[in-house]
Structures are given as structure tokens and as C-alpha cells.
């Protein structure tokens, strides 16, 4: 019997499907010696040189038309920040809930998922990873360990401009590890180094004036569990991987 179990274990190990970690999408991110100015204008040479990544995986809602939503983004890094440039085409910009802590996922929001040590795993009520929702007014919200939404405005500075239905959104993201404690101002962001790997996903909550977001679009092709692809707010294993070059 023991031998049978051993053979079964060996066979399952050999023929097991790829784990989530092995399937994760890798994004190479180039270093920048000069930080871009976070003004919502992508005029910096470093942005011209960086490559576009697609923001096209529909996690909630029907596939939107190009005018309803389309998006792409670029990333660069230095020792103190990950810098993001997102280019969003969207027909209606809507901030329905004035309180930043109410229905923050239903209002228009750029959502940045970041897992400092690429550990993956549960982060719903802990800081192994963050799911920062950036509202149109620049306020940054995620669920805290106390199971209540918290503002993390000092973790991300951002600015957007809009022209002819297109939003250009720049953000500078400080990276905090899982030792982050809400309300403890002595905790400093992690210093970034070449070769570091982080878990990362970008997403967009597209509200076009209703009480709920119409679409939720992300950068990662998340495999559905029980028909649900919206797993990133709980499980960091579905994020992609950033490799700092
Ligand atoms: Ca700029
Ligand atoms: Ca839209
Ligand atoms: Ca982590
Ligand atoms: Ca919208």
C-alpha cells in the first residue's frame, strides 16, 4: 500500500499542471536615472524609450468597445519608486461617490496591485500585498488588516490630464513590504535594487456614471475559479511579475 501511495505521489508531481507561480506573466522594467515629473504629461524621454504593456483582460463585465475603454501602460523604476504611465481611452469619467472610502471600487479608479516580495498568496486583510485604488481625486484606498478601507495617500502620488477622450495618468509608487503597519509613520518604503522581482498587476475600474463600475479590466490573464476572474483583490498569486533591470 505504501509503495502504491509513493508511486501515486511521484506521478502527480511529474504530471501536475503548472503552478500559478510558474504561469505568471513577466514584465521587464528598465531603470531610470531621472524620475519623471508626475504631471500627467508623458513628455519625458524615459517614457518614449519604455515599452507598452496591454491593459486588456476583462475581469468583470462585457468586453468594452474601444471608445468605452481601452488602455495600456509603461513602467520604469529607480531606488525609491516604481513609476507608471497609463494611457486610458474612456468615454465617460465618473466620480459618483464623494466619500473616498465608500464604494471605491465602483467609482472610476486606476488600481495598482503590488506585492513587494512576489510571495503571492492571500492579502485580503494583510499587507503581504496592496491593492491601491486611485480615485479621480488622487486619493488612494485599500482594505486594511482591520477589515476597513484605509487611505494610503502617501504611498502613491499621481496626476492625470485628459484630452479628446484620452486620459494620461502618471504615478510614483513607493513600495512597502509586508511589515507595513497602518498608522506607524516610522516604517519606510523598501529600497529597490536591480534584479529585484515584485508581484504587480494594473487594473481599471470603468464607471460611466452609474452606481457600479461597468467593467473591470486588468493586465493579467487570470484563470477563473468558479466562474470568477476577479481574484486579485484577495490573492496576490494572480499578479504578474516585475523584473527590475
Ligand atoms: Ca510627466
Ligand atoms: Ca467607459
Ligand atoms: Ca508579499
Ligand atoms: Ca469611465
Short mmCIF file of C-alpha atoms and ligand atoms in Angstrom, two decimals:
data_model
loop_
_atom_site.label_atom_id
_atom_site.label_comp_id
_atom_site.label_asym_id
_atom_site.label_seq_id
_atom_site.Cartn_x
_atom_site.Cartn_y
_atom_site.Cartn_z
CA UNK A 1 0.00 0.00 0.00
CA UNK A 2 2.81 2.37 0.96
CA UNK A 3 4.52 1.71 -2.37
CA UNK A 4 1.30 2.47 -4.26
CA UNK A 5 0.95 5.79 -2.46
CA UNK A 6 4.58 6.62 -3.24
CA UNK A 7 4.07 5.87 -6.96
CA UNK A 8 0.90 7.96 -7.00
CA UNK A 9 2.71 10.89 -5.32
CA UNK A 10 5.59 10.70 -7.78
CA UNK A 11 3.20 10.53 -10.77
CA UNK A 12 1.17 13.54 -9.56
CA UNK A 13 4.36 15.55 -9.07
CA UNK A 14 5.58 14.69 -12.58
CA UNK A 15 2.31 15.42 -14.33
CA UNK A 16 0.97 18.23 -12.13
CA UNK A 17 -0.25 21.28 -14.04
CA UNK A 18 1.99 24.35 -13.83
CA UNK A 19 1.55 26.15 -10.54
CA UNK A 20 0.25 29.72 -10.51
CA UNK A 21 3.79 30.99 -9.82
CA UNK A 22 5.16 29.31 -12.96
CA UNK A 23 2.40 30.73 -15.15
CA UNK A 24 2.85 34.32 -14.04
CA UNK A 25 3.45 36.89 -16.75
CA UNK A 26 6.86 38.61 -16.51
CA UNK A 27 7.28 42.33 -17.25
CA UNK A 28 10.85 43.64 -17.59
CA UNK A 29 11.15 47.15 -16.13
CA UNK A 30 14.04 49.45 -17.07
CA UNK A 31 15.87 51.70 -14.60
CA UNK A 32 15.61 55.46 -14.97
CA UNK A 33 18.39 57.75 -13.71
CA UNK A 34 15.92 60.64 -13.69
CA UNK A 35 12.49 60.47 -12.09
CA UNK A 36 9.66 61.53 -14.43
CA UNK A 37 7.70 64.59 -13.34
CA UNK A 38 4.29 63.36 -12.14
CA UNK A 39 2.19 65.90 -14.03
CA UNK A 40 0.05 63.70 -16.32
CA UNK A 41 2.13 64.68 -19.36
CA UNK A 42 4.21 61.91 -20.90
CA UNK A 43 6.89 64.20 -22.34
CA UNK A 44 9.89 62.57 -20.63
CA UNK A 45 12.47 60.76 -22.78
CA UNK A 46 12.32 57.80 -20.40
CA UNK A 47 8.66 57.27 -21.29
CA UNK A 48 9.42 57.37 -25.01
CA UNK A 49 12.01 54.65 -24.52
CA UNK A 50 9.87 52.34 -22.34
CA UNK A 51 7.71 49.61 -23.86
CA UNK A 52 3.91 49.45 -23.71
CA UNK A 53 2.10 46.70 -21.79
CA UNK A 54 -1.50 45.82 -22.58
CA UNK A 55 -4.37 46.53 -20.20
CA UNK A 56 -6.95 44.33 -21.91
CA UNK A 57 -8.11 41.44 -19.73
CA UNK A 58 -11.80 41.86 -18.91
CA UNK A 59 -12.33 40.53 -15.38
CA UNK A 60 -15.86 41.91 -14.83
CA UNK A 61 -18.44 42.97 -17.41
CA UNK A 62 -18.77 42.56 -21.17
CA UNK A 63 -15.82 43.26 -23.46
CA UNK A 64 -15.96 47.07 -23.88
CA UNK A 65 -15.80 48.83 -27.24
CA UNK A 66 -12.55 50.73 -27.93
CA UNK A 67 -14.24 54.05 -27.14
CA UNK A 68 -15.83 52.71 -23.94
CA UNK A 69 -12.50 51.52 -22.63
CA UNK A 70 -9.06 50.73 -23.90
CA UNK A 71 -5.81 51.06 -22.04
CA UNK A 72 -2.09 50.41 -21.98
CA UNK A 73 0.78 51.30 -19.67
CA UNK A 74 4.53 51.69 -19.20
CA UNK A 75 6.74 51.25 -16.13
CA UNK A 76 10.22 52.38 -15.07
CA UNK A 77 11.96 52.30 -11.68
CA UNK A 78 14.60 53.94 -9.53
CA UNK A 79 15.75 53.21 -5.96
CA UNK A 80 12.77 54.91 -4.35
CA UNK A 81 9.80 54.33 -6.69
CA UNK A 82 8.13 52.36 -9.44
CA UNK A 83 6.85 54.90 -11.97
CA UNK A 84 3.72 54.21 -14.00
CA UNK A 85 2.37 55.84 -17.13
CA UNK A 86 -1.15 54.69 -18.03
CA UNK A 87 -2.95 55.77 -21.19
CA UNK A 88 -6.69 55.22 -20.87
CA UNK A 89 -9.35 55.79 -23.55
CA UNK A 90 -12.72 56.12 -21.81
CA UNK A 91 -15.94 57.77 -22.95
CA UNK A 92 -17.18 58.99 -19.53
CA UNK A 93 -15.20 59.91 -16.41
CA UNK A 94 -17.35 59.41 -13.33
CA UNK A 95 -16.82 60.08 -9.63
CA UNK A 96 -20.19 59.02 -8.21
CA UNK A 97 -19.31 58.55 -4.51
CA UNK A 98 -17.75 61.65 -2.93
CA UNK A 99 -16.52 59.76 0.16
CA UNK A 100 -13.24 58.09 -0.85
CA UNK A 101 -13.90 55.15 1.49
CA UNK A 102 -17.37 54.31 0.11
CA UNK A 103 -17.73 52.04 -2.96
CA UNK A 104 -14.19 52.99 -4.00
CA UNK A 105 -14.11 50.02 -6.43
CA UNK A 106 -17.32 51.21 -8.12
CA UNK A 107 -16.06 54.73 -8.82
CA UNK A 108 -13.67 55.38 -11.69
CA UNK A 109 -10.32 54.15 -10.40
CA UNK A 110 -6.88 53.14 -11.56
CA UNK A 111 -5.96 50.12 -9.47
CA UNK A 112 -2.36 49.19 -8.74
CA UNK A 113 -1.67 45.79 -7.20
CA UNK A 114 1.80 45.37 -5.74
CA UNK A 115 3.42 42.54 -3.79
CA UNK A 116 6.88 43.64 -2.65
CA UNK A 117 8.43 40.18 -2.35
CA UNK A 118 6.33 38.46 -5.05
CA UNK A 119 5.22 35.97 -2.40
CA UNK A 120 1.74 35.63 -3.88
CA UNK A 121 -0.98 34.28 -1.63
CA UNK A 122 -3.74 35.82 0.46
CA UNK A 123 -3.57 39.59 1.03
CA UNK A 124 -7.23 40.47 1.59
CA UNK A 125 -6.74 41.68 5.18
CA UNK A 126 -2.96 41.89 5.46
CA UNK A 127 -0.07 43.76 3.83
CA UNK A 128 1.63 40.87 2.06
CA UNK A 129 0.39 42.82 -0.97
CA UNK A 130 -1.58 46.01 -1.63
CA UNK A 131 -4.48 46.72 -3.99
CA UNK A 132 -4.32 50.50 -4.26
CA UNK A 133 -7.40 52.12 -5.79
CA UNK A 134 -6.51 55.59 -7.06
CA UNK A 135 -9.64 57.71 -7.39
CA UNK A 136 -10.01 60.62 -9.80
CA UNK A 137 -9.21 63.00 -6.94
CA UNK A 138 -5.92 61.16 -6.36
CA UNK A 139 -6.93 59.51 -3.07
CA UNK A 140 -5.51 56.03 -2.57
CA UNK A 141 -7.58 53.34 -0.81
CA UNK A 142 -7.11 49.70 0.14
CA UNK A 143 -8.59 47.37 2.72
CA UNK A 144 -6.62 47.36 5.97
CA UNK A 145 -5.90 44.47 8.36
CA UNK A 146 -8.81 45.80 10.48
CA UNK A 147 -11.10 44.85 7.56
CA UNK A 148 -11.92 48.52 6.96
CA UNK A 149 -10.89 50.60 3.94
CA UNK A 150 -7.92 52.87 4.68
CA UNK A 151 -6.33 55.81 2.90
CA UNK A 152 -2.75 55.28 1.72
CA UNK A 153 -2.35 58.67 0.07
CA UNK A 154 1.34 58.95 0.94
CA UNK A 155 2.17 55.64 -0.82
CA UNK A 156 1.33 56.89 -4.32
CA UNK A 157 1.45 60.35 -5.84
CA UNK A 158 -0.35 60.67 -9.15
CA UNK A 159 -1.66 63.17 -11.65
CA UNK A 160 -3.80 62.83 -14.76
CA UNK A 161 -4.69 65.02 -17.71
CA UNK A 162 -7.37 64.42 -20.29
CA UNK A 163 -7.61 65.31 -23.96
CA UNK A 164 -10.08 64.08 -26.62
CA UNK A 165 -11.39 61.14 -24.58
CA UNK A 166 -7.91 60.00 -23.57
CA UNK A 167 -6.57 60.16 -20.00
CA UNK A 168 -2.82 60.23 -19.41
CA UNK A 169 -2.13 59.16 -15.85
CA UNK A 170 1.31 59.23 -14.21
CA UNK A 171 2.03 57.76 -10.78
CA UNK A 172 5.05 57.37 -8.49
CA UNK A 173 4.62 54.32 -6.27
CA UNK A 174 6.53 53.72 -3.04
CA UNK A 175 6.92 50.03 -2.32
CA UNK A 176 6.15 48.78 1.19
CA UNK A 177 6.86 45.28 2.45
CA UNK A 178 4.57 43.02 4.43
CA UNK A 179 5.94 44.51 7.68
CA UNK A 180 3.99 47.70 6.97
CA UNK A 181 1.76 48.70 9.90
CA UNK A 182 -1.16 51.08 9.43
CA UNK A 183 -0.62 54.38 11.22
CA UNK A 184 3.08 53.74 12.01
CA UNK A 185 4.92 56.64 10.37
CA UNK A 186 8.34 55.20 11.29
CA UNK A 187 8.02 52.49 8.59
CA UNK A 188 9.89 53.39 5.43
CA UNK A 189 9.45 52.10 1.88
CA UNK A 190 11.70 49.36 0.56
CA UNK A 191 14.79 50.48 -1.38
CA UNK A 192 14.62 48.96 -4.85
CA UNK A 193 17.58 47.21 -6.48
CA UNK A 194 18.44 45.80 -9.88
CA UNK A 195 17.35 42.15 -10.17
CA UNK A 196 14.50 42.50 -7.69
CA UNK A 197 11.22 40.76 -8.52
CA UNK A 198 7.86 42.10 -7.38
CA UNK A 199 4.30 40.94 -7.89
CA UNK A 200 2.35 43.51 -9.93
CA UNK A 201 -0.92 43.97 -11.74
CA UNK A 202 -2.57 47.07 -13.16
CA UNK A 203 -6.34 47.32 -13.49
CA UNK A 204 -9.01 49.91 -14.23
CA UNK A 205 -12.47 50.25 -12.74
CA UNK A 206 -14.55 51.85 -15.53
CA UNK A 207 -17.59 53.68 -14.18
CA UNK A 208 -19.55 55.63 -16.81
CA UNK A 209 -21.96 57.41 -14.48
CA UNK A 210 -23.91 54.59 -12.83
CA UNK A 211 -23.83 53.36 -9.26
CA UNK A 212 -21.50 50.49 -10.14
CA UNK A 213 -18.45 50.06 -12.31
CA UNK A 214 -19.42 48.70 -15.73
CA UNK A 215 -16.14 46.97 -16.45
CA UNK A 216 -13.04 45.90 -14.63
CA UNK A 217 -10.05 45.43 -16.89
CA UNK A 218 -6.61 44.18 -15.86
CA UNK A 219 -3.17 43.46 -17.23
CA UNK A 220 -3.14 39.78 -16.24
CA UNK A 221 -4.96 36.84 -17.80
CA UNK A 222 -6.50 35.40 -14.62
CA UNK A 223 -7.87 31.88 -14.75
CA UNK A 224 -11.42 31.82 -13.42
CA UNK A 225 -12.22 29.99 -10.18
CA UNK A 226 -15.92 29.08 -10.04
CA UNK A 227 -16.52 31.48 -12.93
CA UNK A 228 -14.81 34.40 -11.12
CA UNK A 229 -11.74 36.12 -12.62
CA UNK A 230 -11.78 38.98 -10.09
CA UNK A 231 -9.30 37.36 -7.73
CA UNK A 232 -6.52 39.97 -7.44
CA UNK A 233 -8.02 41.87 -4.51
CA UNK A 234 -7.68 38.74 -2.36
CA UNK A 235 -4.92 36.62 -3.88
CA UNK A 236 -1.55 38.02 -4.98
CA UNK A 237 -0.70 34.76 -6.78
CA UNK A 238 -2.64 36.00 -9.84
CA UNK A 239 -0.41 39.08 -10.25
CA UNK A 240 2.27 39.27 -12.92
CA UNK A 241 5.96 39.63 -12.04
CA UNK A 242 8.04 42.78 -12.46
CA UNK A 243 11.75 42.22 -13.02
CA UNK A 244 13.82 45.31 -12.29
CA UNK A 245 16.56 45.57 -14.95
CA1 LIG B 1 5.39 63.71 -16.83
CA1 LIG B 2 -16.24 53.77 -20.36
CA1 LIG B 3 4.11 39.58 -0.18
CA1 LIG B 4 -15.45 55.67 -17.23
#
